[in-house]
């Protein structure tokens, strides 16, 4: 499994099949009344932001997707049963929202009303045609203001097929996508050749609504003040009452965005990962704390920053194992601060990086709404509070339960591509490589800056892998990067979305 750009995944040509709700299912879903179920802060905020974007006529790009290849002839009836079981099992996938821009109401379709039918959409021949097919389906179907808030399909050919799923971000996250297709394919394999009517029963799992209840309870506890909320408040005060930004100037004015250009770089191969891991452990850390140290060094060597201030994204399933296989948006954030003053080598930073990693895990237990409340109470402006932070994510895809199965190992995860003011860092590991990806602003100046930054980060990591350490150098004299008006796409006001972490 790997994270990549949607336009870079091109399965072989074949017949495009779409699964949609039956007429009865669609009518029952539309008639499902709003219920009292809890919704997380991130999901509610996403729904409001998507509502605002639609009111402006913007294309919907706030979705995540995944795809993979499966061997063998497609059994469409078995796939229909598998999808039915999968959706029935996960309440969040039976959920749709409505909002007036303020209040968000949640509708959860009953499992007994779930039913799908497959339709033939014709032949897909080229990679470009497939990319257009995915984009059109996800933009129109992976929207959580009606059921289903996802798009599911297959490209079928003799001897095999590609399968894909795209979900509105209110219903899903990266880990959900890594889990979803493997679960569907497991259900499919169990149903091939079986004349099963009605569809197999769906064992219940702890749902995203249960998680939302826990989040609200934690937020209520945090409102009274805790050691962790105090640390969050002090972090913001130390860092100018602002969210982390990209370490280098990207040439965009406050509130401006540019079209996304995906970037991907391989950092280490299999042998390099082993060597980097060994160097980190010898210095008292791990691969993750080593990455933190490399980020701190890159900021110091390129921009003279003596303190690294970042915001990491953490999968809260790791903290709440009962939700380990649940679908939904299980995410929190935590600050990463590393003081590089006095450090002369990579190894000098390992203790501080390890401490920053442990602190991040602890502070991630504070719900996002409580974090923002601390930022406001510390005196931050509303513009600072709603500014999307430049984020850091690390995913080890070897840790997922389907690792080693053909469909999982062939799988890809991607997100919608709209506009951005950031160049967040998504670092991922599998059995063969450590690599980074980023959705970056597509301007001449920003591209020069992000490529310079990420190439330097890769060089630091590679040096540690090769030599066991890295000597920290002084920043070079600033270089002038020529830009011209015709190189810069028109900037637009950035969509204000609290704690939004992808565009």
Short mmCIF file of C-alpha atoms in Angstrom, two decimals:
data_model
loop_
_atom_site.label_atom_id
_atom_site.label_comp_id
_atom_site.label_asym_id
_atom_site.label_seq_id
_atom_site.Cartn_x
_atom_site.Cartn_y
_atom_site.Cartn_z
CA UNK A 1 0.00 0.00 0.00
CA UNK A 2 1.27 3.46 -0.84
CA UNK A 3 0.05 7.04 -0.87
CA UNK A 4 0.30 8.69 -4.27
CA UNK A 5 -1.48 11.18 -6.53
CA UNK A 6 -4.84 10.12 -7.95
CA UNK A 7 -3.75 10.93 -11.49
CA UNK A 8 -0.72 8.64 -11.19
CA UNK A 9 -2.75 5.43 -10.73
CA UNK A 10 -3.64 3.90 -14.09
CA UNK A 11 -5.03 0.35 -13.98
CA UNK A 12 -5.45 -1.61 -17.23
CA UNK A 13 -8.36 -0.74 -19.49
CA UNK A 14 -11.70 -2.45 -19.08
CA UNK A 15 -15.41 -2.08 -18.44
CA UNK A 16 -16.39 0.50 -15.83
CA UNK A 17 -18.97 -0.72 -13.32
CA UNK A 18 -20.71 1.43 -10.74
CA UNK A 19 -22.56 0.30 -7.63
CA UNK A 20 -25.41 2.60 -6.64
CA UNK A 21 -28.29 2.31 -4.15
CA UNK A 22 -31.44 0.61 -5.33
CA UNK A 23 -34.47 2.86 -5.71
CA UNK A 24 -35.91 1.61 -2.41
CA UNK A 25 -32.59 2.17 -0.63
CA UNK A 26 -32.24 5.70 -2.02
CA UNK A 27 -35.79 6.59 -1.01
CA UNK A 28 -35.38 5.14 2.48
CA UNK A 29 -32.06 6.95 2.94
CA UNK A 30 -33.52 10.30 1.88
CA UNK A 31 -36.43 9.79 4.29
CA UNK A 32 -34.20 8.87 7.24
CA UNK A 33 -34.79 11.51 9.92
CA UNK A 34 -32.01 13.33 11.71
CA UNK A 35 -31.01 11.56 14.89
CA UNK A 36 -29.40 12.43 18.21
CA UNK A 37 -26.10 10.72 17.42
CA UNK A 38 -22.87 12.57 18.17
CA UNK A 39 -20.56 13.86 15.43
CA UNK A 40 -16.91 14.76 15.85
CA UNK A 41 -15.67 18.33 15.68
CA UNK A 42 -13.62 17.65 12.55
CA UNK A 43 -16.53 16.02 10.71
CA UNK A 44 -18.93 18.84 11.61
CA UNK A 45 -16.42 21.47 10.57
CA UNK A 46 -15.80 19.64 7.31
CA UNK A 47 -19.53 19.51 6.53
CA UNK A 48 -19.88 23.25 7.11
CA UNK A 49 -16.83 24.00 4.97
CA UNK A 50 -18.09 21.78 2.15
CA UNK A 51 -21.49 23.49 2.34
CA UNK A 52 -19.80 26.88 2.01
CA UNK A 53 -17.70 25.68 -0.92
CA UNK A 54 -20.77 24.38 -2.75
CA UNK A 55 -22.58 27.67 -2.17
CA UNK A 56 -19.68 29.38 -3.99
CA UNK A 57 -19.91 26.90 -6.85
CA UNK A 58 -16.52 25.34 -6.10
CA UNK A 59 -15.76 21.82 -7.32
CA UNK A 60 -15.84 19.24 -4.51
CA UNK A 61 -12.30 18.02 -3.84
CA UNK A 62 -12.51 17.22 -0.10
CA UNK A 63 -12.47 13.45 -0.51
CA UNK A 64 -10.10 10.52 -0.07
CA UNK A 65 -9.85 7.46 -2.25
CA UNK A 66 -8.10 4.14 -2.65
CA UNK A 67 -7.70 1.53 -5.33
CA UNK A 68 -6.07 -1.80 -6.03
CA UNK A 69 -5.86 -4.71 -8.47
CA UNK A 70 -7.52 -8.11 -7.92
CA UNK A 71 -6.75 -11.32 -9.82
CA UNK A 72 -9.51 -13.46 -11.30
CA UNK A 73 -12.76 -12.89 -13.16
CA UNK A 74 -15.15 -10.51 -11.44
CA UNK A 75 -18.21 -12.06 -9.79
CA UNK A 76 -20.46 -9.00 -9.74
CA UNK A 77 -23.09 -10.62 -7.52
CA UNK A 78 -20.45 -11.52 -4.94
CA UNK A 79 -19.11 -7.97 -5.03
CA UNK A 80 -22.62 -6.61 -4.48
CA UNK A 81 -22.98 -8.81 -1.40
CA UNK A 82 -19.54 -7.76 -0.15
CA UNK A 83 -20.34 -4.06 -0.51
CA UNK A 84 -23.69 -4.55 1.25
CA UNK A 85 -22.03 -6.26 4.20
CA UNK A 86 -19.25 -3.69 4.40
CA UNK A 87 -21.59 -0.69 4.41
CA UNK A 88 -24.03 -2.35 6.81
CA UNK A 89 -21.18 -3.07 9.21
CA UNK A 90 -19.91 0.52 9.46
CA UNK A 91 -22.46 3.13 10.64
CA UNK A 92 -20.42 6.08 9.33
CA UNK A 93 -20.80 4.77 5.76
CA UNK A 94 -24.58 4.76 6.25
CA UNK A 95 -24.46 8.37 7.41
CA UNK A 96 -25.32 11.59 5.60
CA UNK A 97 -25.47 15.15 6.90
CA UNK A 98 -27.48 18.25 6.25
CA UNK A 99 -26.63 21.75 7.38
CA UNK A 100 -27.77 25.33 7.06
CA UNK A 101 -24.15 26.40 7.39
CA UNK A 102 -24.32 26.42 11.17
CA UNK A 103 -26.17 23.45 12.66
CA UNK A 104 -25.14 20.03 11.36
CA UNK A 105 -27.75 17.26 11.50
CA UNK A 106 -26.83 13.59 11.24
CA UNK A 107 -28.89 10.94 9.45
CA UNK A 108 -27.93 7.26 9.82
CA UNK A 109 -29.63 4.88 7.37
CA UNK A 110 -30.86 1.62 8.91
CA UNK A 111 -28.86 -1.50 7.93
CA UNK A 112 -32.02 -3.22 6.68
CA UNK A 113 -32.53 -0.44 4.12
CA UNK A 114 -29.10 -0.90 2.52
CA UNK A 115 -29.12 -2.42 -0.97
CA UNK A 116 -27.04 -1.84 -4.08
CA UNK A 117 -27.34 -2.55 -7.78
CA UNK A 118 -24.54 -2.58 -10.34
CA UNK A 119 -24.62 -0.73 -13.67
CA UNK A 120 -22.35 -0.77 -16.72
CA UNK A 121 -20.84 2.65 -17.56
CA UNK A 122 -19.00 1.54 -20.69
CA UNK A 123 -15.38 0.93 -21.61
CA UNK A 124 -12.44 2.82 -20.11
CA UNK A 125 -9.48 2.74 -22.48
CA UNK A 126 -6.76 5.20 -21.48
CA UNK A 127 -5.16 6.32 -18.25
CA UNK A 128 -6.38 9.85 -18.87
CA UNK A 129 -9.92 8.59 -19.40
CA UNK A 130 -9.71 6.62 -16.15
CA UNK A 131 -8.46 9.66 -14.21
CA UNK A 132 -11.36 11.71 -15.57
CA UNK A 133 -13.76 8.90 -14.64
CA UNK A 134 -12.52 8.80 -11.04
CA UNK A 135 -12.53 12.57 -10.67
CA UNK A 136 -16.05 12.95 -12.04
CA UNK A 137 -17.43 10.17 -9.88
CA UNK A 138 -15.73 11.32 -6.68
CA UNK A 139 -16.64 14.98 -7.16
CA UNK A 140 -20.31 14.16 -7.70
CA UNK A 141 -20.80 11.10 -5.46
CA UNK A 142 -18.26 11.25 -2.60
CA UNK A 143 -20.24 14.02 -0.92
CA UNK A 144 -21.76 13.48 2.50
CA UNK A 145 -24.87 15.66 2.06
CA UNK A 146 -26.78 12.62 0.77
CA UNK A 147 -26.47 8.83 0.89
CA UNK A 148 -24.13 7.35 -0.07
CA UNK A 149 -21.32 9.76 0.66
CA UNK A 150 -18.97 7.51 -1.27
CA UNK A 151 -18.34 6.23 -4.78
CA UNK A 152 -17.53 2.56 -5.38
CA UNK A 153 -16.62 0.92 -8.65
CA UNK A 154 -14.66 -1.61 -10.64
CA UNK A 155 -12.80 -1.63 -13.95
CA UNK A 156 -13.31 -5.21 -15.14
CA UNK A 157 -11.22 -7.02 -17.74
CA UNK A 158 -10.54 -10.67 -18.61
CA UNK A 159 -8.54 -12.29 -15.81
CA UNK A 160 -8.76 -9.48 -13.27
CA UNK A 161 -10.19 -6.16 -12.21
CA UNK A 162 -9.36 -2.90 -10.50
CA UNK A 163 -11.48 -1.81 -7.55
CA UNK A 164 -11.76 1.67 -6.07
CA UNK A 165 -13.54 3.54 -3.28
CA UNK A 166 -13.79 7.29 -2.75
CA UNK A 167 -15.30 8.83 0.40
CA UNK A 168 -16.14 12.31 1.55
CA UNK A 169 -13.56 13.25 4.19
CA UNK A 170 -16.30 13.56 6.82
CA UNK A 171 -16.70 9.79 6.54
CA UNK A 172 -13.12 8.62 6.16
CA UNK A 173 -9.40 9.15 6.70
CA UNK A 174 -6.18 7.68 5.34
CA UNK A 175 -6.19 4.69 7.69
CA UNK A 176 -9.83 3.97 6.80
CA UNK A 177 -8.84 3.82 3.15
CA UNK A 178 -5.97 1.45 3.96
CA UNK A 179 -8.45 -0.82 5.75
CA UNK A 180 -11.48 -0.53 3.48
CA UNK A 181 -10.61 -2.31 0.24
CA UNK A 182 -8.90 -5.16 2.09
CA UNK A 183 -12.09 -5.71 4.09
CA UNK A 184 -14.28 -5.55 0.99
CA UNK A 185 -12.04 -7.99 -0.87
CA UNK A 186 -12.04 -10.38 2.09
CA UNK A 187 -15.86 -10.29 2.12
CA UNK A 188 -15.88 -10.70 -1.66
CA UNK A 189 -13.62 -13.75 -1.57
CA UNK A 190 -15.89 -15.39 1.01
CA UNK A 191 -18.92 -14.74 -1.20
CA UNK A 192 -17.59 -15.81 -4.61
CA UNK A 193 -19.58 -18.74 -5.95
CA UNK A 194 -22.07 -18.54 -3.08
CA UNK A 195 -25.72 -18.01 -3.93
CA UNK A 196 -26.42 -15.92 -0.84
CA UNK A 197 -29.79 -14.22 -0.59
CA UNK A 198 -30.26 -12.25 1.53
CA UNK A 199 -26.80 -10.80 1.99
CA UNK A 200 -24.62 -12.20 4.79
CA UNK A 201 -25.13 -10.75 8.25
CA UNK A 202 -22.76 -7.92 9.12
CA UNK A 203 -21.07 -8.22 12.52
CA UNK A 204 -21.31 -4.94 14.39
CA UNK A 205 -18.22 -2.83 14.99
CA UNK A 206 -17.77 0.15 17.28
CA UNK A 207 -18.81 3.06 15.13
CA UNK A 208 -17.60 6.58 14.59
CA UNK A 209 -20.57 7.88 16.58
CA UNK A 210 -19.30 6.01 19.64
CA UNK A 211 -15.94 7.67 19.15
CA UNK A 212 -17.61 11.07 18.87
CA UNK A 213 -19.23 10.54 22.28
CA UNK A 214 -15.80 9.87 23.78
CA UNK A 215 -14.42 13.00 22.10
CA UNK A 216 -17.20 15.17 23.53
CA UNK A 217 -16.62 13.72 27.00
CA UNK A 218 -12.91 14.47 26.76
CA UNK A 219 -13.63 18.00 25.57
CA UNK A 220 -15.88 18.57 28.58
CA UNK A 221 -13.07 17.43 30.89
CA UNK A 222 -10.56 19.66 29.11
CA UNK A 223 -12.83 22.69 29.49
CA UNK A 224 -12.09 22.64 33.21
CA UNK A 225 -8.36 22.75 32.48
CA UNK A 226 -5.79 19.96 32.49
CA UNK A 227 -2.01 19.70 32.42
CA UNK A 228 -2.24 18.90 28.71
CA UNK A 229 -4.38 21.91 27.81
CA UNK A 230 -1.95 24.11 29.73
CA UNK A 231 0.91 22.69 27.64
CA UNK A 232 -1.00 23.41 24.44
CA UNK A 233 -1.61 26.99 25.57
CA UNK A 234 2.05 27.50 26.43
CA UNK A 235 3.07 26.04 23.07
CA UNK A 236 1.01 28.60 21.19
CA UNK A 237 2.35 31.45 23.33
CA UNK A 238 5.96 30.35 22.68
CA UNK A 239 5.30 30.31 18.95
CA UNK A 240 3.64 33.67 18.45
CA UNK A 241 0.02 32.47 18.83
CA UNK A 242 0.08 30.88 15.39
CA UNK A 243 -0.24 27.53 13.71
CA UNK A 244 2.92 26.05 12.15
CA UNK A 245 3.67 27.11 8.60
CA UNK A 246 6.02 25.76 5.96
CA UNK A 247 9.60 26.52 7.07
CA UNK A 248 10.40 28.44 3.87
CA UNK A 249 8.50 31.34 2.31
CA UNK A 250 6.19 30.02 -0.41
CA UNK A 251 5.50 33.42 -1.93
CA UNK A 252 1.79 33.53 -1.12
CA UNK A 253 0.19 36.41 0.74
CA UNK A 254 -1.80 35.63 3.91
CA UNK A 255 -5.10 33.99 2.98
CA UNK A 256 -4.04 33.18 -0.59
CA UNK A 257 -3.85 29.77 -2.22
CA UNK A 258 -2.64 28.25 -5.48
CA UNK A 259 -3.57 25.09 -7.40
CA UNK A 260 -2.11 21.87 -6.01
CA UNK A 261 0.84 20.14 -7.63
CA UNK A 262 1.59 16.69 -6.15
CA UNK A 263 5.18 15.97 -5.17
CA UNK A 264 6.72 12.61 -4.28
CA UNK A 265 10.32 11.74 -3.39
CA UNK A 266 11.91 8.46 -2.35
CA UNK A 267 13.98 9.03 0.77
CA UNK A 268 15.49 5.58 1.39
CA UNK A 269 15.38 2.11 -0.10
CA UNK A 270 15.10 -1.06 2.00
CA UNK A 271 18.79 -1.14 2.92
CA UNK A 272 18.82 2.58 3.60
CA UNK A 273 15.87 2.26 5.98
CA UNK A 274 17.69 -0.43 7.94
CA UNK A 275 20.80 1.75 8.16
CA UNK A 276 18.81 4.83 9.21
CA UNK A 277 16.92 2.81 11.81
CA UNK A 278 20.21 1.51 13.20
CA UNK A 279 21.70 5.00 13.41
CA UNK A 280 18.60 6.32 15.19
CA UNK A 281 18.58 3.48 17.69
CA UNK A 282 22.29 3.88 18.38
CA UNK A 283 21.57 7.50 19.29
CA UNK A 284 18.68 6.50 21.57
CA UNK A 285 15.77 7.09 19.22
CA UNK A 286 13.66 5.54 16.49
CA UNK A 287 12.84 6.14 12.84
CA UNK A 288 10.08 8.59 13.80
CA UNK A 289 12.23 10.60 16.20
CA UNK A 290 14.98 10.49 13.57
CA UNK A 291 12.61 12.03 11.03
CA UNK A 292 11.74 14.75 13.53
CA UNK A 293 15.44 15.47 14.02
CA UNK A 294 16.02 15.60 10.25
CA UNK A 295 13.16 18.08 9.86
CA UNK A 296 14.64 20.27 12.60
CA UNK A 297 18.07 20.14 10.94
CA UNK A 298 16.63 21.01 7.52
CA UNK A 299 14.90 24.10 8.91
CA UNK A 300 18.10 25.18 10.61
CA UNK A 301 20.40 24.53 7.65
CA UNK A 302 18.15 26.21 5.08
CA UNK A 303 16.44 28.96 7.05
CA UNK A 304 18.48 29.38 10.23
CA UNK A 305 15.57 28.25 12.42
CA UNK A 306 16.88 27.24 15.85
CA UNK A 307 13.52 25.74 16.88
CA UNK A 308 11.46 23.29 14.87
CA UNK A 309 7.74 23.90 15.35
CA UNK A 310 5.48 21.46 13.58
CA UNK A 311 2.07 19.87 13.91
CA UNK A 312 1.78 16.12 13.55
CA UNK A 313 -1.32 14.15 12.62
CA UNK A 314 -1.97 11.05 14.72
CA UNK A 315 -4.36 8.15 14.20
CA UNK A 316 -6.43 7.96 17.39
CA UNK A 317 -7.27 4.31 16.72
CA UNK A 318 -3.84 3.57 18.24
CA UNK A 319 -5.03 5.14 21.51
CA UNK A 320 -8.47 3.49 21.42
CA UNK A 321 -8.00 -0.11 20.20
CA UNK A 322 -11.76 -0.82 20.19
CA UNK A 323 -11.90 1.28 17.00
CA UNK A 324 -8.92 -0.45 15.35
CA UNK A 325 -10.92 -1.59 12.30
CA UNK A 326 -13.66 1.06 12.31
CA UNK A 327 -14.30 3.31 9.34
CA UNK A 328 -14.41 7.07 9.93
CA UNK A 329 -12.22 10.09 10.63
CA UNK A 330 -10.15 9.09 13.68
CA UNK A 331 -7.62 11.86 13.87
CA UNK A 332 -6.02 14.27 16.28
CA UNK A 333 -3.12 16.69 16.18
CA UNK A 334 -0.15 17.43 18.39
CA UNK A 335 2.67 19.97 18.40
CA UNK A 336 6.27 18.93 17.80
CA UNK A 337 8.89 21.32 19.20
CA UNK A 338 12.64 20.71 19.02
CA UNK A 339 15.26 23.23 20.15
CA UNK A 340 18.42 22.77 18.08
CA UNK A 341 20.49 25.35 19.99
CA UNK A 342 23.88 23.91 20.82
CA UNK A 343 23.45 20.80 18.66
CA UNK A 344 26.24 20.17 16.19
CA UNK A 345 25.22 16.74 14.91
CA UNK A 346 22.10 14.72 14.15
CA UNK A 347 22.80 12.45 17.12
CA UNK A 348 22.81 15.47 19.46
CA UNK A 349 19.12 15.98 18.71
CA UNK A 350 17.90 12.45 19.28
CA UNK A 351 17.04 12.83 22.97
CA UNK A 352 15.07 16.03 22.29
CA UNK A 353 13.36 14.46 19.29
CA UNK A 354 12.36 11.39 21.26
CA UNK A 355 10.98 13.60 24.04
CA UNK A 356 9.04 15.61 21.44
CA UNK A 357 7.58 12.40 20.04
CA UNK A 358 6.44 11.20 23.47
CA UNK A 359 4.98 14.61 24.28
CA UNK A 360 3.08 14.64 20.99
CA UNK A 361 1.44 11.30 21.82
CA UNK A 362 0.32 12.68 25.18
CA UNK A 363 -1.00 16.00 23.87
CA UNK A 364 -2.86 14.27 21.03
CA UNK A 365 -5.43 13.14 23.59
CA UNK A 366 -6.74 16.72 23.76
CA UNK A 367 -9.64 17.09 21.28
CA UNK A 368 -9.21 19.60 18.47
CA UNK A 369 -11.99 21.87 19.74
CA UNK A 370 -10.25 22.08 23.12
CA UNK A 371 -6.94 22.93 21.45
CA UNK A 372 -8.52 25.78 19.51
CA UNK A 373 -10.23 27.04 22.66
CA UNK A 374 -6.81 27.24 24.35
CA UNK A 375 -5.43 29.15 21.37
CA UNK A 376 -8.29 31.66 21.57
CA UNK A 377 -7.97 32.07 25.34
CA UNK A 378 -4.25 32.75 24.90
CA UNK A 379 -5.14 35.76 22.75
CA UNK A 380 -4.75 34.47 19.18
CA UNK A 381 -6.61 36.28 16.42
CA UNK A 382 -9.46 34.47 14.69
CA UNK A 383 -7.45 34.48 11.45
CA UNK A 384 -4.64 32.63 13.25
CA UNK A 385 -7.07 30.15 14.82
CA UNK A 386 -8.75 29.18 11.56
CA UNK A 387 -5.55 29.10 9.51
CA UNK A 388 -4.83 25.56 8.30
CA UNK A 389 -1.49 24.40 9.75
CA UNK A 390 1.32 22.89 7.73
CA UNK A 391 1.18 19.29 8.89
CA UNK A 392 3.42 16.28 9.35
CA UNK A 393 2.22 12.69 9.06
CA UNK A 394 4.06 9.38 9.35
CA UNK A 395 2.38 6.09 8.38
CA UNK A 396 4.02 2.67 8.51
CA UNK A 397 1.96 0.59 6.11
CA UNK A 398 3.58 -2.61 7.35
CA UNK A 399 1.46 -2.31 10.50
CA UNK A 400 -1.95 -2.80 8.86
CA UNK A 401 -3.64 -6.20 9.20
CA UNK A 402 -3.78 -6.93 5.46
CA UNK A 403 -0.05 -6.36 4.92
CA UNK A 404 1.37 -9.14 2.76
CA UNK A 405 -1.84 -9.85 0.84
CA UNK A 406 -1.71 -9.17 -2.91
CA UNK A 407 -4.55 -6.65 -3.02
CA UNK A 408 -3.16 -4.65 -0.10
CA UNK A 409 0.39 -4.66 -1.42
CA UNK A 410 -0.82 -3.39 -4.81
CA UNK A 411 -3.03 -0.74 -3.23
CA UNK A 412 -2.85 3.04 -3.52
CA UNK A 413 -4.39 5.86 -1.47
CA UNK A 414 -4.96 9.38 -2.79
CA UNK A 415 -6.86 12.58 -2.01
CA UNK A 416 -8.66 15.25 -3.95
CA UNK A 417 -6.53 18.07 -5.33
CA UNK A 418 -7.87 21.58 -5.02
CA UNK A 419 -5.91 24.63 -3.89
CA UNK A 420 -3.45 25.04 -1.04
CA UNK A 421 -1.29 27.53 0.82
CA UNK A 422 0.75 24.79 2.49
CA UNK A 423 3.12 21.98 1.58
CA UNK A 424 2.37 19.50 4.35
CA UNK A 425 4.74 16.58 4.78
CA UNK A 426 3.37 13.03 4.45
CA UNK A 427 6.14 10.51 5.16
CA UNK A 428 5.33 6.84 4.65
CA UNK A 429 7.11 3.53 5.03
CA UNK A 430 6.57 0.11 3.53
CA UNK A 431 8.81 -2.92 3.13
CA UNK A 432 10.72 -1.43 0.21
CA UNK A 433 11.14 2.27 0.82
CA UNK A 434 10.70 5.37 2.94
CA UNK A 435 9.17 8.16 0.86
CA UNK A 436 7.49 11.52 1.21
CA UNK A 437 4.57 13.13 -0.53
CA UNK A 438 3.13 16.61 -0.46
CA UNK A 439 0.37 18.63 -2.07
CA UNK A 440 2.23 21.82 -2.94
CA UNK A 441 1.30 25.25 -4.38
CA UNK A 442 1.80 25.19 -8.14
CA UNK A 443 3.67 28.46 -8.62
CA UNK A 444 7.22 28.90 -9.89
CA UNK A 445 8.44 30.35 -6.60
CA UNK A 446 6.68 27.81 -4.36
CA UNK A 447 7.88 24.89 -6.48
CA UNK A 448 11.48 26.07 -6.21
CA UNK A 449 11.13 26.39 -2.45
CA UNK A 450 9.42 23.07 -1.74
CA UNK A 451 11.76 21.13 -4.01
CA UNK A 452 14.78 22.76 -2.36
CA UNK A 453 13.42 21.98 1.10
CA UNK A 454 12.42 18.38 0.46
CA UNK A 455 15.58 17.56 -1.49
CA UNK A 456 17.59 18.83 1.47
CA UNK A 457 15.51 16.81 3.93
CA UNK A 458 16.10 13.68 1.85
CA UNK A 459 19.84 14.45 1.75
CA UNK A 460 20.00 14.74 5.56
CA UNK A 461 18.22 11.43 6.03
CA UNK A 462 20.41 9.76 3.39
CA UNK A 463 23.57 11.09 5.07
CA UNK A 464 22.53 9.61 8.41
CA UNK A 465 21.82 6.28 6.74
CA UNK A 466 25.18 6.30 4.94
CA UNK A 467 27.42 7.69 7.69
CA UNK A 468 25.55 6.99 10.92
CA UNK A 469 25.32 10.72 11.71
CA UNK A 470 25.17 14.17 10.10
CA UNK A 471 27.13 17.32 10.93
CA UNK A 472 24.81 20.34 11.10
CA UNK A 473 25.92 23.22 8.85
CA UNK A 474 25.12 26.93 8.76
CA UNK A 475 22.41 28.20 6.39
CA UNK A 476 23.62 29.43 2.99
CA UNK A 477 23.21 33.00 1.85
CA UNK A 478 19.66 33.49 0.55
CA UNK A 479 19.35 32.92 -3.17
CA UNK A 480 17.05 35.01 -5.31
CA UNK A 481 14.47 32.88 -7.08
CA UNK A 482 13.21 34.72 -10.19
CA UNK A 483 9.47 34.83 -10.54
CA UNK A 484 7.33 36.44 -13.20
CA UNK A 485 3.68 37.36 -13.18
CA UNK A 486 2.85 34.88 -15.93
CA UNK A 487 4.29 32.06 -13.81
CA UNK A 488 1.86 32.67 -10.96
CA UNK A 489 -1.70 31.32 -11.11
CA UNK A 490 -4.30 33.71 -9.77
CA UNK A 491 -4.40 33.48 -5.98
CA UNK A 492 -7.77 33.25 -4.27
CA UNK A 493 -8.90 33.66 -0.71
CA UNK A 494 -8.11 30.55 1.28
CA UNK A 495 -11.13 28.59 2.48
CA UNK A 496 -11.33 29.04 6.23
CA UNK A 497 -11.68 25.62 7.76
CA UNK A 498 -10.74 25.00 11.36
CA UNK A 499 -8.05 22.33 11.66
CA UNK A 500 -8.44 21.39 8.00
CA UNK A 501 -5.61 19.05 7.05
CA UNK A 502 -6.00 18.46 3.36
CA UNK A 503 -7.18 20.46 0.41
#
